[in-house]
């Protein structure tokens, strides 16, 4: 009788070891959706023509951030994503959407930034 119990426990442990952990499966799903952090990197500039003092920032598609400066240039953007600049720093109000890497966009009337994917 002891031998049968040992066989059942050994079989269960072998099956359990072969199953992936839920955390790893969840991480792979996020990666496949193009939502690996950061979703975008950009520079905000003190002048309206992407000159002056620059501040480099990164943001994921699950956040909202205050937006300093007078202009923005996007350095990187995950596939299927866009940068939105918002009227208010809590990512509400009127917004503009940007997807062009390296272009200079005026943000003098925008105070929040988010990424949508």
XYZ file of N, CA, C and O in Angstrom:
468
model
N 0.820 -1.186 0.000
C 0.000 0.000 0.000
C 0.872 1.260 0.000
O 0.549 2.244 -0.627
N 1.981 1.240 0.647
C 2.876 2.383 0.672
C 3.426 2.688 -0.726
O 3.540 3.831 -1.116
N 3.683 1.674 -1.488
C 4.216 1.859 -2.838
C 3.212 2.566 -3.739
O 3.566 3.412 -4.537
N 1.913 2.246 -3.641
C 0.899 2.905 -4.472
C 0.822 4.393 -4.139
O 0.731 5.229 -5.011
N 0.820 4.752 -2.872
C 0.768 6.152 -2.463
C 1.966 6.929 -2.981
O 1.854 8.064 -3.393
N 3.110 6.319 -2.964
C 4.324 6.947 -3.467
C 4.213 7.207 -4.959
O 4.601 8.256 -5.449
N 3.650 6.284 -5.702
C 3.487 6.428 -7.147
C 2.552 7.589 -7.470
O 2.830 8.390 -8.359
N 1.452 7.705 -6.748
C 0.489 8.783 -6.981
C 1.135 10.137 -6.686
O 1.018 11.081 -7.468
N 1.846 10.261 -5.608
C 2.501 11.518 -5.252
C 3.577 11.865 -6.274
O 3.674 13.008 -6.717
N 4.355 10.910 -6.714
C 5.409 11.153 -7.694
C 4.806 11.622 -9.012
O 5.295 12.565 -9.632
N 3.707 11.003 -9.444
C 3.047 11.408 -10.679
C 2.508 12.824 -10.564
O 2.663 13.644 -11.469
N 1.896 13.173 -9.452
C 1.378 14.521 -9.234
C 2.492 15.561 -9.274
O 2.370 16.602 -9.907
N 3.599 15.284 -8.622
C 4.713 16.226 -8.603
C 5.296 16.417 -9.995
O 5.664 17.531 -10.376
N 5.365 15.369 -10.783
C 5.892 15.477 -12.148
C 4.979 16.355 -13.004
O 5.444 17.192 -13.780
N 3.668 16.204 -12.877
C 2.727 17.025 -13.634
C 2.773 18.481 -13.188
O 2.735 19.393 -14.000
N 2.853 18.708 -11.908
C 2.891 20.075 -11.380
C 4.150 20.801 -11.840
O 4.115 21.989 -12.152
N 5.269 20.111 -11.895
C 6.527 20.735 -12.307
C 6.498 21.122 -13.783
O 7.155 22.067 -14.194
N 5.726 20.421 -14.607
C 5.678 20.696 -16.040
C 4.765 21.869 -16.390
O 4.826 22.397 -17.487
N 3.926 22.315 -15.486
C 2.984 23.403 -15.772
C 3.666 24.754 -15.588
O 4.402 24.954 -14.627
N 3.438 25.718 -16.503
C 4.047 27.045 -16.334
C 3.375 27.807 -15.198
O 2.207 27.593 -14.911
N 4.129 28.681 -14.579
C 3.544 29.478 -13.500
C 2.642 30.548 -14.092
O 2.905 31.057 -15.180
N 1.563 30.943 -13.405
C 0.663 31.976 -13.926
C 1.361 33.309 -14.172
O 1.036 34.009 -15.097
N 2.348 33.662 -13.360
C 3.035 34.941 -13.534
C 3.782 34.974 -14.861
O 3.760 35.960 -15.574
N 4.444 33.886 -15.214
C 5.190 33.845 -16.471
C 4.225 33.894 -17.651
O 4.444 34.603 -18.616
N 3.135 33.161 -17.577
C 2.154 33.179 -18.661
C 1.596 34.584 -18.849
O 1.435 35.052 -19.970
N 1.309 35.306 -17.782
C 0.795 36.670 -17.869
C 1.802 37.622 -18.487
O 1.458 38.477 -19.291
N 3.067 37.481 -18.133
C 4.098 38.341 -18.694
C 4.219 38.123 -20.197
O 4.348 39.063 -20.952
N 4.166 36.871 -20.647
C 4.266 36.591 -22.073
C 3.090 37.200 -22.826
O 3.252 37.721 -23.913
N 1.898 37.146 -22.275
C 0.721 37.710 -22.926
C 0.882 39.216 -23.094
O 0.562 39.770 -24.142
N 1.402 39.896 -22.081
C 1.602 41.338 -22.185
C 2.633 41.662 -23.254
O 2.474 42.607 -24.017
N 3.702 40.881 -23.323
C 4.730 41.111 -24.310
C 4.173 40.952 -25.718
O 4.468 41.734 -26.613
N 3.339 39.940 -25.926
C 2.753 39.692 -27.234
C 1.828 40.810 -27.665
O 1.666 41.082 -28.840
N 1.206 41.501 -26.738
C 0.307 42.597 -27.065
C 1.068 43.895 -27.333
O 0.471 44.928 -27.563
N 2.397 43.883 -27.301
C 3.178 45.093 -27.543
C 3.158 46.056 -26.385
O 3.324 47.253 -26.568
N 2.940 45.553 -25.177
C 2.817 46.435 -24.027
C 3.965 46.258 -23.051
O 3.784 46.364 -21.863
N 5.136 45.980 -23.565
C 6.299 45.868 -22.695
C 6.700 47.278 -22.273
O 6.658 48.210 -23.055
N 7.071 47.441 -21.020
C 7.430 48.760 -20.509
C 8.831 49.128 -20.955
O 9.696 48.276 -20.982
N 9.156 50.345 -21.306
C 8.204 51.425 -21.511
C 7.558 51.363 -22.891
O 8.154 50.846 -23.835
N 6.350 51.874 -23.026
C 5.654 51.900 -24.307
C 6.150 53.043 -25.183
O 6.059 52.981 -26.392
N 6.671 54.103 -24.555
C 7.205 55.230 -25.322
C 8.296 55.939 -24.534
O 8.238 56.024 -23.308
N 9.273 56.433 -25.271
C 10.282 57.332 -24.723
C 10.244 58.600 -25.556
O 10.088 58.530 -26.781
N 10.360 59.734 -24.903
C 10.290 61.006 -25.614
C 11.109 62.050 -24.875
O 11.551 61.839 -23.745
N 11.320 63.172 -25.541
C 12.021 64.312 -24.946
C 11.073 65.499 -24.996
O 10.460 65.772 -26.035
N 10.922 66.182 -23.872
C 10.201 67.456 -23.862
C 11.249 68.562 -23.827
O 12.305 68.418 -23.203
N 10.954 69.639 -24.521
C 11.912 70.728 -24.703
C 11.394 72.034 -24.121
O 10.192 72.289 -24.145
N 12.316 72.870 -23.655
C 11.941 74.145 -23.045
C 11.454 75.168 -24.066
O 10.740 76.099 -23.721
N 11.824 74.995 -25.339
C 11.371 75.908 -26.396
C 10.357 75.194 -27.302
O 10.321 73.964 -27.374
N 9.567 75.965 -28.036
C 8.516 75.419 -28.880
C 8.982 74.738 -30.150
O 8.185 74.158 -30.875
N 10.288 74.786 -30.443
C 10.800 74.185 -31.680
C 11.791 73.041 -31.404
O 12.687 72.779 -32.185
N 11.590 72.371 -30.271
C 12.444 71.230 -29.865
C 13.912 71.619 -29.727
O 14.824 70.890 -30.134
N 14.138 72.788 -29.156
C 15.486 73.235 -28.830
C 15.487 73.683 -27.374
O 14.453 73.749 -26.728
N 16.656 74.014 -26.882
C 16.778 74.455 -25.492
C 17.094 73.273 -24.600
O 17.753 72.320 -25.005
N 16.597 73.302 -23.394
C 16.838 72.237 -22.427
C 15.848 71.108 -22.658
O 14.644 71.333 -22.715
N 16.361 69.888 -22.795
C 15.510 68.727 -23.018
C 15.428 67.839 -21.785
O 16.402 67.701 -21.045
N 14.265 67.263 -21.562
C 14.052 66.322 -20.465
C 13.546 65.018 -21.058
O 12.479 64.986 -21.678
N 14.335 63.947 -20.884
C 13.956 62.641 -21.427
C 13.040 61.923 -20.445
O 13.321 61.872 -19.249
N 11.926 61.367 -20.956
C 10.959 60.654 -20.117
C 10.542 59.371 -20.813
O 10.654 59.253 -22.024
N 10.034 58.439 -20.025
C 9.423 57.232 -20.585
C 8.118 56.984 -19.838
O 7.962 57.395 -18.691
N 7.185 56.320 -20.531
C 5.872 56.074 -19.947
C 5.317 54.782 -20.537
O 5.618 54.437 -21.682
N 4.542 54.061 -19.740
C 3.879 52.852 -20.216
C 2.443 53.195 -20.601
O 1.966 54.297 -20.341
N 1.760 52.235 -21.193
C 0.391 52.499 -21.637
C -0.621 52.438 -20.500
O -1.814 52.512 -20.733
N -0.156 52.320 -19.283
C -1.091 52.279 -18.154
C -0.982 53.525 -17.276
O -1.545 53.569 -16.200
N -0.269 54.535 -17.749
C -0.043 55.675 -16.873
C -0.399 57.014 -17.487
O -0.698 57.130 -18.666
N -0.373 58.007 -16.640
C -0.566 59.403 -17.019
C 0.522 60.181 -16.294
O 0.821 59.905 -15.134
N 1.116 61.124 -16.981
C 2.217 61.873 -16.382
C 2.056 63.348 -16.704
O 1.497 63.710 -17.745
N 2.559 64.191 -15.814
C 2.621 65.611 -16.100
C 3.575 65.848 -17.260
O 4.509 65.080 -17.482
N 3.330 66.889 -18.014
C 4.099 67.145 -19.238
C 4.774 68.507 -19.155
O 4.138 69.541 -19.367
N 6.069 68.531 -18.832
C 6.778 69.810 -18.775
C 7.196 70.254 -20.179
O 7.249 69.457 -21.105
N 7.479 71.504 -20.339
C 8.061 71.996 -21.578
C 7.068 72.595 -22.554
O 5.871 72.671 -22.305
N 7.614 72.999 -23.708
C 6.840 73.672 -24.755
C 6.721 72.842 -26.040
O 5.915 73.170 -26.907
N 7.553 71.802 -26.186
C 7.488 70.940 -27.367
C 7.943 69.533 -26.989
O 8.566 69.320 -25.944
N 7.609 68.563 -27.856
C 7.921 67.154 -27.595
C 8.394 66.495 -28.885
O 7.908 66.829 -29.979
N 9.368 65.603 -28.752
C 9.770 64.738 -29.865
C 9.798 63.306 -29.336
O 10.338 63.039 -28.263
N 9.195 62.398 -30.088
C 9.067 60.994 -29.670
C 10.288 60.222 -30.156
O 10.616 60.242 -31.343
N 10.954 59.538 -29.218
C 12.140 58.754 -29.546
C 11.788 57.313 -29.905
O 12.380 56.730 -30.806
N 10.843 56.723 -29.173
C 10.435 55.337 -29.446
C 8.972 55.173 -29.057
O 8.455 55.891 -28.214
N 8.333 54.189 -29.717
C 6.920 53.943 -29.497
C 6.645 52.486 -29.829
O 7.016 52.012 -30.902
N 6.022 51.754 -28.904
C 5.703 50.353 -29.148
C 4.716 50.238 -30.312
O 3.889 51.128 -30.513
N 4.800 49.135 -31.068
C 3.885 48.943 -32.205
C 2.427 49.015 -31.771
O 2.047 48.480 -30.736
N 1.628 49.702 -32.564
C 0.205 49.825 -32.276
C -0.139 50.857 -31.218
O -1.287 50.970 -30.806
N 0.834 51.624 -30.765
C 0.610 52.615 -29.711
C 0.693 54.034 -30.265
O 1.221 54.257 -31.349
N 0.175 54.981 -29.500
C 0.249 56.403 -29.842
C 0.449 57.204 -28.565
O 0.002 56.804 -27.487
N 1.124 58.335 -28.684
C 1.306 59.258 -27.561
C 0.180 60.282 -27.629
O -0.074 60.865 -28.682
N -0.506 60.483 -26.519
C -1.532 61.523 -26.429
C -1.066 62.595 -25.459
O -0.635 62.305 -24.351
N -1.165 63.839 -25.896
C -0.887 64.978 -25.016
C -2.229 65.607 -24.667
O -3.090 65.787 -25.534
N -2.404 65.920 -23.386
C -3.704 66.312 -22.844
C -3.707 67.747 -22.342
O -2.690 68.257 -21.878
N -4.882 68.345 -22.357
C -5.082 69.710 -21.885
C -4.730 69.851 -20.400
O -4.163 70.863 -19.992
N -5.063 68.838 -19.608
C -4.810 68.914 -18.161
C -3.826 67.834 -17.720
O -3.711 66.788 -18.357
N -3.135 68.080 -16.592
C -2.080 67.163 -16.137
C -2.605 65.822 -15.616
O -1.834 64.911 -15.368
N -3.924 65.660 -15.484
C -4.491 64.371 -15.078
C -5.028 63.596 -16.294
O -5.845 62.707 -16.166
N -4.557 63.974 -17.485
C -4.921 63.326 -18.759
C -6.419 63.406 -19.025
O -7.085 62.411 -19.323
N -6.939 64.614 -18.907
C -8.340 64.873 -19.238
C -8.395 66.134 -20.092
O -7.406 66.839 -20.261
N -9.591 66.419 -20.626
C -9.763 67.582 -21.475
C -9.415 67.257 -22.924
O -9.373 66.093 -23.329
N -9.152 68.279 -23.698
C -8.805 68.109 -25.116
C -7.457 67.400 -25.236
O -6.578 67.570 -24.387
N -7.301 66.591 -26.289
C -6.047 65.883 -26.486
C -5.638 65.898 -27.950
O -6.451 66.088 -28.837
N -4.342 65.697 -28.178
C -3.764 65.530 -29.511
C -3.036 64.199 -29.517
O -2.448 63.796 -28.507
N -3.056 63.519 -30.652
C -2.409 62.200 -30.744
C -1.215 62.285 -31.689
O -1.297 62.898 -32.751
N -0.096 61.658 -31.278
C 1.151 61.722 -32.036
C 1.730 60.318 -32.215
O 1.785 59.547 -31.257
N 2.172 60.007 -33.436
C 2.776 58.699 -33.707
C 4.086 58.801 -34.492
O 4.773 57.809 -34.668
N 4.441 59.981 -34.956
C 5.614 60.150 -35.814
C 6.883 60.300 -34.977
O 7.019 61.258 -34.198
N 7.804 59.358 -35.141
C 9.070 59.412 -34.414
C 9.944 60.541 -34.956
O 10.020 60.755 -36.164
N 10.581 61.272 -34.042
C 11.528 62.311 -34.418
C 10.932 63.649 -34.795
O 11.650 64.634 -34.889
N 9.633 63.726 -35.030
C 8.998 65.007 -35.384
C 8.872 65.875 -34.130
O 8.877 65.379 -33.009
N 8.758 67.166 -34.342
C 8.613 68.115 -33.242
C 7.166 68.580 -33.169
O 6.602 69.043 -34.167
N 6.548 68.423 -31.992
C 5.156 68.825 -31.788
C 5.090 69.871 -30.677
O 5.706 69.696 -29.629
N 4.324 70.920 -30.898
C 4.122 71.942 -29.867
C 3.198 71.389 -28.784
O 2.186 70.753 -29.076
N 3.566 71.618 -27.543
C 2.733 71.199 -26.401
C 2.519 72.371 -25.443
O 2.268 72.170 -24.259
N 2.578 73.586 -25.961
C 2.467 74.761 -25.092
C 1.116 74.827 -24.375
O 1.026 75.413 -23.309
N 0.085 74.194 -24.949
C -1.232 74.193 -24.320
C -1.604 72.825 -23.752
O -2.757 72.548 -23.460
N -0.614 71.929 -23.591
C -0.846 70.574 -23.076
C -0.033 70.380 -21.789
O 1.113 70.820 -21.701
N -0.646 69.687 -20.819
C 0.013 69.536 -19.515
C 0.032 68.101 -19.003
O 0.521 67.847 -17.909
N -0.520 67.148 -19.771
C -0.500 65.734 -19.401
C -0.125 64.892 -20.601
O -0.313 65.311 -21.741
N 0.430 63.702 -20.347
C 0.811 62.794 -21.445
C 0.464 61.368 -21.059
O 0.587 60.976 -19.893
N -0.007 60.596 -22.036
C -0.284 59.178 -21.842
C 0.021 58.443 -23.138
O 0.206 59.071 -24.190
N 0.066 57.125 -23.058
C 0.243 56.277 -24.227
C -0.967 55.364 -24.306
O -1.373 54.779 -23.316
N -1.539 55.275 -25.496
C -2.665 54.360 -25.719
C -2.229 53.315 -26.744
O -1.556 53.639 -27.721
N -2.575 52.058 -26.470
C -2.214 50.955 -27.367
C -3.452 50.176 -27.776
O -4.435 50.158 -27.082
